[in-house]
Short mmCIF file of C-alpha atoms in Angstrom, two decimals:
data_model
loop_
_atom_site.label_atom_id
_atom_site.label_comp_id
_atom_site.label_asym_id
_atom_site.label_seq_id
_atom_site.Cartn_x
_atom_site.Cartn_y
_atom_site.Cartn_z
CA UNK A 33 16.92 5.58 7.81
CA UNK A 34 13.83 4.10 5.98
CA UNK A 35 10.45 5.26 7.92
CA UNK A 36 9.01 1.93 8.16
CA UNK A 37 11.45 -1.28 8.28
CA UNK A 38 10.06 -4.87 7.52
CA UNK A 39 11.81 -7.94 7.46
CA UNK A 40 11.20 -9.18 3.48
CA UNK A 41 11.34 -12.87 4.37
CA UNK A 42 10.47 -15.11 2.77
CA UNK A 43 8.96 -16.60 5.44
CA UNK A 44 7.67 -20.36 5.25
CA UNK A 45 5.80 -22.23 8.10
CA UNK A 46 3.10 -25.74 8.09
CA UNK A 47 -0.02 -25.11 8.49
CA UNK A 48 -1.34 -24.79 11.80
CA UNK A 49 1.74 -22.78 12.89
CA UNK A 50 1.35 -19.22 14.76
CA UNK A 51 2.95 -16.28 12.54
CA UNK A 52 4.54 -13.37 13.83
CA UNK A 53 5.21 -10.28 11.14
CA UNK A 54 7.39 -7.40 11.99
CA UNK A 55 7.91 -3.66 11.93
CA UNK A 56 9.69 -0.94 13.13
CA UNK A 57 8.85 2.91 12.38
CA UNK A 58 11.13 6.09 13.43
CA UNK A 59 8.52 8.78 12.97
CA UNK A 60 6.96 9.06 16.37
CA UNK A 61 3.95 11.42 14.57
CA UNK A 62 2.57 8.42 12.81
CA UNK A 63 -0.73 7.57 13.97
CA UNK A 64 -2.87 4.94 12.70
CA UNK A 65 -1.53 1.45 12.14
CA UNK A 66 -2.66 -0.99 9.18
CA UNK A 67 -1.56 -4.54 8.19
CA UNK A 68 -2.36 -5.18 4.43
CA UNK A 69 -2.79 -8.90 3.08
CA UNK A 70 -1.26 -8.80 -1.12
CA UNK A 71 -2.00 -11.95 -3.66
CA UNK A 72 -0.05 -12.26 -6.35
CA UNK A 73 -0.63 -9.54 -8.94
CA UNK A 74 -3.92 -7.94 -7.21
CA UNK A 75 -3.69 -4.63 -4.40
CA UNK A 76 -3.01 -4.67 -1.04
CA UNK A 77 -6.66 -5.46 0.87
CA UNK A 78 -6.72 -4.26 4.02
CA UNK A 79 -6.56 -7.01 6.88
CA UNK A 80 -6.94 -4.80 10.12
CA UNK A 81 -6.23 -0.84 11.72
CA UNK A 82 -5.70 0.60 14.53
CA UNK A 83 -4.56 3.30 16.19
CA UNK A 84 -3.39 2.65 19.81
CA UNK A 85 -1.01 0.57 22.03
CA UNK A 86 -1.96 -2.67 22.66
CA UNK A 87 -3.43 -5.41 20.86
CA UNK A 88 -6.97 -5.75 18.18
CA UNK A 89 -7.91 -9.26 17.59
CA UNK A 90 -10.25 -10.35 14.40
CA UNK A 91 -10.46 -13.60 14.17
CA UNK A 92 -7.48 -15.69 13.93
CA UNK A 93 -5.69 -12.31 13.65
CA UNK A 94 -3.60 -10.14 16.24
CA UNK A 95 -2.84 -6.62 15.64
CA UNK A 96 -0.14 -5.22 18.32
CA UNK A 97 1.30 -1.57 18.87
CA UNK A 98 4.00 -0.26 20.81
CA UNK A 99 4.35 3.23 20.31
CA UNK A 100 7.02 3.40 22.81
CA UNK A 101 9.31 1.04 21.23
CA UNK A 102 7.90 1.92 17.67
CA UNK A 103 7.10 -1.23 16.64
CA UNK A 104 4.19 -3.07 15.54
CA UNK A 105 3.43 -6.91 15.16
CA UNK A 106 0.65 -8.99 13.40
CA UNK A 107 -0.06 -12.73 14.77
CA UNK A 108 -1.64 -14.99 12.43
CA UNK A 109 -3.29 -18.29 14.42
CA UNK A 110 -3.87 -21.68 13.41
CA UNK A 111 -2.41 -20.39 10.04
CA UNK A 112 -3.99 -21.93 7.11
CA UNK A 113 -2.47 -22.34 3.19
CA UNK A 114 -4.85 -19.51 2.44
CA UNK A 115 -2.95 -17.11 4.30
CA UNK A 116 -0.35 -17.74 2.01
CA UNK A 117 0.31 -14.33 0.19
CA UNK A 118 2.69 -11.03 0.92
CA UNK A 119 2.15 -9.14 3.95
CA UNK A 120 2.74 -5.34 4.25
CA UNK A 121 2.40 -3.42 7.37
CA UNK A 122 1.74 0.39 6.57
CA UNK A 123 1.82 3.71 9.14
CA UNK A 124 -0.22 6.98 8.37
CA UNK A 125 0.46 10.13 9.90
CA UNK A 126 -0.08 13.89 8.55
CA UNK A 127 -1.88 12.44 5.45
CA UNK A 128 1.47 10.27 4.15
CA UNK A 129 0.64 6.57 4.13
CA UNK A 130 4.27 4.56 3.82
CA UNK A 131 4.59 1.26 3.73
CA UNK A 132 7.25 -1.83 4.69
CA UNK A 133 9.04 -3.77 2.40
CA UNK A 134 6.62 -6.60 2.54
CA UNK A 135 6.94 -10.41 3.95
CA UNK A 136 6.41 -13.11 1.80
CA UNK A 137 4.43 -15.99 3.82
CA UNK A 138 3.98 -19.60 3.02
CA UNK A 139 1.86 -22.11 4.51
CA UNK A 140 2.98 -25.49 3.79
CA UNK A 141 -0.36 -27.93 3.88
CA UNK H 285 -20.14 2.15 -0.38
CA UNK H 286 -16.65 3.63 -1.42
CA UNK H 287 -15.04 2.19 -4.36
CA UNK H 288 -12.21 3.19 -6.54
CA UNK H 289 -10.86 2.28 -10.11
CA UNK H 290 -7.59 2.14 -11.70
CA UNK H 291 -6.90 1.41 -15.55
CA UNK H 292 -5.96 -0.19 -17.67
CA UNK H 293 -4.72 -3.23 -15.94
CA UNK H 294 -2.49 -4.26 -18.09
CA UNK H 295 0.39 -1.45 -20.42
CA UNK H 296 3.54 -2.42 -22.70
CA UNK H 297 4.98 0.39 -23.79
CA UNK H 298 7.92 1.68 -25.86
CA UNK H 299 10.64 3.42 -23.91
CA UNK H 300 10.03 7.18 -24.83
CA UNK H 301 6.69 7.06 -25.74
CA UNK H 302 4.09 9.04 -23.10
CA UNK H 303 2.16 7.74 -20.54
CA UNK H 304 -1.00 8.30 -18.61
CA UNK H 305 -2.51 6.53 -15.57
CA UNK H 306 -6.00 7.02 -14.49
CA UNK H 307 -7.97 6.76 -10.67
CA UNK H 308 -10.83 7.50 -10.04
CA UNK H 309 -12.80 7.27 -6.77
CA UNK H 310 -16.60 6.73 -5.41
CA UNK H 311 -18.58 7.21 -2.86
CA UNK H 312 -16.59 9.76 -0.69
CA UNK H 313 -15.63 13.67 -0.62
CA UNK H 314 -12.56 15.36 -0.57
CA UNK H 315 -10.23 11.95 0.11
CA UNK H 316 -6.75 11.42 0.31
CA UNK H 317 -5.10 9.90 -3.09
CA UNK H 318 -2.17 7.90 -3.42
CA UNK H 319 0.26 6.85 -6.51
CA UNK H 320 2.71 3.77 -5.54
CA UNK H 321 4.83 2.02 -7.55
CA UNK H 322 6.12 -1.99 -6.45
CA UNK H 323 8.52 -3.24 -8.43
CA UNK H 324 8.40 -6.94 -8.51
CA UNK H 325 9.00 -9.00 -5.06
CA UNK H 326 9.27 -5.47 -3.39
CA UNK H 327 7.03 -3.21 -1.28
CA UNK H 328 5.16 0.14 -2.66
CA UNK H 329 7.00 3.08 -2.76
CA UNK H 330 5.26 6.17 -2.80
CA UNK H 331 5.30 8.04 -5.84
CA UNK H 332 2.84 11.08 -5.13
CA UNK H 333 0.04 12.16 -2.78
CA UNK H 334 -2.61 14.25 -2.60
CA UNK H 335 -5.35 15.94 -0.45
CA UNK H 336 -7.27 18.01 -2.16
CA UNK H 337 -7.71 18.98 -5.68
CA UNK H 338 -4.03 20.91 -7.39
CA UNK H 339 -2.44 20.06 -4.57
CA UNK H 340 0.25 17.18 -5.60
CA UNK H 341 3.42 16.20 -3.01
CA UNK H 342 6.02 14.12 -4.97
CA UNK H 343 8.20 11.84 -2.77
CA UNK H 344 10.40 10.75 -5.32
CA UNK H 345 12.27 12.50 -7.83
CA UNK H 346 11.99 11.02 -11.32
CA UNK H 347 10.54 11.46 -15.29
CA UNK H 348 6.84 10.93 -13.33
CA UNK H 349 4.25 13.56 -12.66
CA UNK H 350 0.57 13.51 -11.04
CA UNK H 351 -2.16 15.95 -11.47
CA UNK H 352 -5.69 16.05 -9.63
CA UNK H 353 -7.91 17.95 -11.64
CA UNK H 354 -11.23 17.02 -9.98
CA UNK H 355 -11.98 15.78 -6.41
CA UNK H 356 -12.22 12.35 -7.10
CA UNK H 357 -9.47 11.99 -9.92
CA UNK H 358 -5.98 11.48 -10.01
CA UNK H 359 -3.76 10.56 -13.01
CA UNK H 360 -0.28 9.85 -13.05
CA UNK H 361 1.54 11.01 -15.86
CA UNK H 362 4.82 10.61 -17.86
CA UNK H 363 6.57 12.57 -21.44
CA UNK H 364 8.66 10.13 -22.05
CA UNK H 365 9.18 6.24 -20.61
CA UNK H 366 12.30 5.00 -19.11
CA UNK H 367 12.63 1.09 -18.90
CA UNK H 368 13.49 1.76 -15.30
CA UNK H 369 9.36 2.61 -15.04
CA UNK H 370 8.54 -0.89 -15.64
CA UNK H 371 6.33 -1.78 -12.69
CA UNK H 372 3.11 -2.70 -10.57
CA UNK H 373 1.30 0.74 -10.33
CA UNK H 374 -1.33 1.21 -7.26
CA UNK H 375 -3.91 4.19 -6.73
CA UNK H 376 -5.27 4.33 -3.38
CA UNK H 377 -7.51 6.62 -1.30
CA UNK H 378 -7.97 7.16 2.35
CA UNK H 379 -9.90 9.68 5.04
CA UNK H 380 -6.49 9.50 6.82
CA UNK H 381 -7.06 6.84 8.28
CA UNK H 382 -7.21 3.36 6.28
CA UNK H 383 -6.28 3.04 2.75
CA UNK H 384 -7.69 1.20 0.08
CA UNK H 385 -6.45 0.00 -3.30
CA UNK H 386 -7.56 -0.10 -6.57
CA UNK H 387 -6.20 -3.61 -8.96
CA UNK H 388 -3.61 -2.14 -10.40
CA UNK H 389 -1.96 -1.00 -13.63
CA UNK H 390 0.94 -3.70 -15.15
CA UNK H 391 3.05 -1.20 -16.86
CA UNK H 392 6.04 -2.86 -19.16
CA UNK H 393 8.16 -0.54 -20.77
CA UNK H 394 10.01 -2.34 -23.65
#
């Protein structure tokens, strides 16, 4: 079993649209919680942390953990064709960062 | 600040010939450093990790190596190229907590 499962996608919604990414973890030790935003050929920026249940807003972005089901979700709102890129949703715990698959988002204008 | 740097962007190299990656970081102590690989449309795998200096934990087993032989340096290393090493290689560095990436090497293996 991979530690960190993401659906690849692609995904592909019009603008304006909310987005909901995906993942599932089985190590319960993992800690902290990061959603990474990847353009085309550049590294992973990083869009938001955290390292509890419940939800961290920035913006027109939504963070959400649930330890107890070992998943964790990022909301995108009012989604623009900027957002368009490859999201990644990593977990650290015991100093190993690992990663998900990655899911390919497009905003159609 | 913190900021961290990764060359050469951009590598074509013949299979078998030797290869070295180089990261360095500034602005912080004793961090955490990462090697991933993503091969194309795919996530990052992790390669090696490391959290303080000699001290190197490989996650996959392959022709790759890593060495840290100062604080703030890590360089990925290989004798000999496979064209299965053809990839998008990331360095990145964290206070276990959030990560953050250098731009990336390009390597092509031909």
């Amino acid at each position: 079993q991979k530690e960190v499962e993401q659906d690849p996608g692609p995904l592909s919604v019009p603008e304006g649209a909310i987005v909901s990414l995906n993942c599932t973890y089985s190590n319960s030790a993992f800690q902290y919680f990061m959603w990474y935003r990847q353009y085309s050929r550049k590294g992973p920026e990083l869009l938001m942390y955290t390292y509890s249940s419940g939800n961290k807003e920035d913006g027109r972005f939504t963070a959400q953990v649930d330890k107890s089901s070992k998943y964790i979700s990022l909301f995108i709102r009012d989604s623009q064709p900027s957002d368009s890129a490859t999201y990644l949703c990593a977990i650290q715990g015991a100093q190993k960062l690992v990663f998900g698959q990655g899911t390919r988002l497009t905003i159609n204008p | 600040s913190q900021t961290i740097h990764q060359w050469p962007a951009t590598l074509v190299q013949p299979v078998g010939s030797p290869l070295s990656l180089e990261c360095t970081v500034e602005g912080t102590s004793n961090p955490n450093l990462y090697w991933y690989r993503q091969a194309a449309g795919r996530g990052l795998q992790l390669l090696f990790y490391s959290v303080g200096i000699g001290q190197i934990s490989s996650e996959v087993p392959q022709n790759l190596s890593a060495s840290r032989p100062q604080d703030r340096q890590f360089i990925l290393s290989s004798k000999k190229l496979l064209l299965s090493d053809s990839g998008f290689y990331l360095c990145a560095w964290s206070r276990n907590t959030e990560a953050f990436f250098g731009q990336g090497t390009r390597l092509t293996v031909v």
